Amino acid sequence: MQLTRQLQQLLARVQPRPAGVCLVAEQLPPYLRTRLVELGQPFVLPGRQLFWPSLDSVETVQRPQRTAPGPCRPWGRWRSSC
């Protein structure tokens, strides 16, 4: 995966040498998150998900349950508010 190679190149260039590299992003599509987990690449989605296997840390903030929509109320003569 190109992203993993780029993160490893970054790791090699930083002095003093850090313990690792972690991808931080606002959003990642599910297929990319799955691939990063398969590769063992640490990543953080602030406020939502943390995956950092070398720290034995995998955390996900669950979304609140969605509630069923309420009934529609009439709006005008020919329309509804749905």
PDB file of C-alpha atoms in Angstrom:
ATOM      1  CA  MET A   1       0.000   0.000   0.000  1.00  0.00           C
ATOM      2  CA  GLN A   2       1.464   3.338  -1.047  1.00  0.00           C
ATOM      3  CA  LEU A   3       0.299   5.158   2.094  1.00  0.00           C
ATOM      4  CA  THR A   4       2.202   2.716   4.321  1.00  0.00           C
ATOM      5  CA  ARG A   5       5.362   3.151   2.212  1.00  0.00           C
ATOM      6  CA  GLN A   6       5.079   6.933   2.487  1.00  0.00           C
ATOM      7  CA  LEU A   7       4.659   6.748   6.265  1.00  0.00           C
ATOM      8  CA  GLN A   8       7.732   4.483   6.503  1.00  0.00           C
ATOM      9  CA  GLN A   9       9.750   6.954   4.386  1.00  0.00           C
ATOM     10  CA  LEU A  10       8.686   9.726   6.738  1.00  0.00           C
ATOM     11  CA  LEU A  11       9.765   7.635   9.713  1.00  0.00           C
ATOM     12  CA  ALA A  12      13.216   7.108   8.157  1.00  0.00           C
ATOM     13  CA  ARG A  13      13.769  10.857   7.610  1.00  0.00           C
ATOM     14  CA  VAL A  14      12.764  12.199  11.017  1.00  0.00           C
ATOM     15  CA  GLN A  15      15.550  12.764  13.543  1.00  0.00           C
ATOM     16  CA  PRO A  16      15.732  11.784  16.338  1.00  0.00           C
ATOM     17  CA  ARG A  17      14.136   8.562  15.242  1.00  0.00           C
ATOM     18  CA  PRO A  18      10.570   8.217  16.642  1.00  0.00           C
ATOM     19  CA  ALA A  19       9.134   4.949  17.901  1.00  0.00           C
ATOM     20  CA  GLY A  20       6.582   4.889  15.083  1.00  0.00           C
ATOM     21  CA  VAL A  21       4.334   6.810  12.733  1.00  0.00           C
ATOM     22  CA  CYS A  22       0.589   7.241  13.111  1.00  0.00           C
ATOM     23  CA  LEU A  23      -1.810   8.501  10.456  1.00  0.00           C
ATOM     24  CA  VAL A  24      -4.212  11.155  11.770  1.00  0.00           C
ATOM     25  CA  ALA A  25      -7.197  12.010   9.566  1.00  0.00           C
ATOM     26  CA  GLU A  26     -10.619  13.589   9.967  1.00  0.00           C
ATOM     27  CA  GLN A  27     -12.248  10.878   7.830  1.00  0.00           C
ATOM     28  CA  LEU A  28     -11.192   7.596   6.236  1.00  0.00           C
ATOM     29  CA  PRO A  29     -13.461   5.416   4.126  1.00  0.00           C
ATOM     30  CA  PRO A  30     -14.280   2.039   5.710  1.00  0.00           C
ATOM     31  CA  TYR A  31     -12.300   0.052   3.110  1.00  0.00           C
ATOM     32  CA  LEU A  32      -9.153   2.074   3.917  1.00  0.00           C
ATOM     33  CA  ARG A  33      -9.612   1.666   7.683  1.00  0.00           C
ATOM     34  CA  THR A  34      -9.968  -2.090   7.169  1.00  0.00           C
ATOM     35  CA  ARG A  35      -6.808  -2.205   5.058  1.00  0.00           C
ATOM     36  CA  LEU A  36      -4.813  -0.184   7.613  1.00  0.00           C
ATOM     37  CA  VAL A  37      -5.922  -2.588  10.364  1.00  0.00           C
ATOM     38  CA  GLU A  38      -4.886  -5.573   8.198  1.00  0.00           C
ATOM     39  CA  LEU A  39      -1.449  -3.972   7.694  1.00  0.00           C
ATOM     40  CA  GLY A  40      -1.112  -3.075  11.385  1.00  0.00           C
ATOM     41  CA  GLN A  41      -0.688   0.621  10.516  1.00  0.00           C
ATOM     42  CA  PRO A  42      -1.645   2.898  13.439  1.00  0.00           C
ATOM     43  CA  PHE A  43      -4.258   5.565  12.737  1.00  0.00           C
ATOM     44  CA  VAL A  44      -6.449   8.021  14.617  1.00  0.00           C
ATOM     45  CA  LEU A  45      -9.749   9.608  13.661  1.00  0.00           C
ATOM     46  CA  PRO A  46     -10.014  12.284  16.393  1.00  0.00           C
ATOM     47  CA  GLY A  47     -13.047  11.765  18.602  1.00  0.00           C
ATOM     48  CA  ARG A  48     -14.056   8.611  16.710  1.00  0.00           C
ATOM     49  CA  GLN A  49     -11.466   5.856  16.409  1.00  0.00           C
ATOM     50  CA  LEU A  50      -7.966   4.915  17.582  1.00  0.00           C
ATOM     51  CA  PHE A  51      -6.005   1.958  16.226  1.00  0.00           C
ATOM     52  CA  TRP A  52      -2.456   1.585  17.551  1.00  0.00           C
ATOM     53  CA  PRO A  53      -1.487  -2.083  17.846  1.00  0.00           C
ATOM     54  CA  SER A  54       1.981  -1.535  19.385  1.00  0.00           C
ATOM     55  CA  LEU A  55       0.236   0.157  22.324  1.00  0.00           C
ATOM     56  CA  ASP A  56      -2.388  -2.606  22.463  1.00  0.00           C
ATOM     57  CA  SER A  57      -5.000   0.069  21.879  1.00  0.00           C
ATOM     58  CA  VAL A  58      -8.060  -0.270  19.688  1.00  0.00           C
ATOM     59  CA  GLU A  59     -10.933   2.036  20.554  1.00  0.00           C
ATOM     60  CA  THR A  60     -14.014   3.133  18.668  1.00  0.00           C
ATOM     61  CA  VAL A  61     -16.637   5.640  19.749  1.00  0.00           C
ATOM     62  CA  GLN A  62     -20.023   4.216  18.920  1.00  0.00           C
ATOM     63  CA  ARG A  63     -22.584   6.417  17.228  1.00  0.00           C
ATOM     64  CA  PRO A  64     -25.808   6.902  19.158  1.00  0.00           C
ATOM     65  CA  GLN A  65     -28.696   4.713  18.072  1.00  0.00           C
ATOM     66  CA  ARG A  66     -30.845   6.278  15.398  1.00  0.00           C
ATOM     67  CA  THR A  67     -34.458   6.766  16.322  1.00  0.00           C
ATOM     68  CA  ALA A  68     -37.295   5.869  14.014  1.00  0.00           C
ATOM     69  CA  PRO A  69     -38.803   8.855  12.200  1.00  0.00           C
ATOM     70  CA  GLY A  70     -42.091  10.162  13.525  1.00  0.00           C
ATOM     71  CA  PRO A  71     -45.306  10.370  11.542  1.00  0.00           C
ATOM     72  CA  CYS A  72     -45.647  13.010   8.858  1.00  0.00           C
ATOM     73  CA  ARG A  73     -47.866  16.000   9.476  1.00  0.00           C
ATOM     74  CA  PRO A  74     -49.798  17.671   6.674  1.00  0.00           C
ATOM     75  CA  TRP A  75     -48.251  20.853   5.334  1.00  0.00           C
ATOM     76  CA  GLY A  76     -50.529  22.844   3.123  1.00  0.00           C
ATOM     77  CA  ARG A  77     -53.213  21.374   0.957  1.00  0.00           C
ATOM     78  CA  TRP A  78     -51.222  19.070  -1.368  1.00  0.00           C
ATOM     79  CA  ARG A  79     -47.912  18.492   0.442  1.00  0.00           C
ATOM     80  CA  SER A  80     -46.764  16.750   3.558  1.00  0.00           C
ATOM     81  CA  SER A  81     -43.802  17.647   5.791  1.00  0.00           C
ATOM     82  CA  CYS A  82     -41.973  14.354   5.118  1.00  0.00           C
TER      83      CYS A  82
END
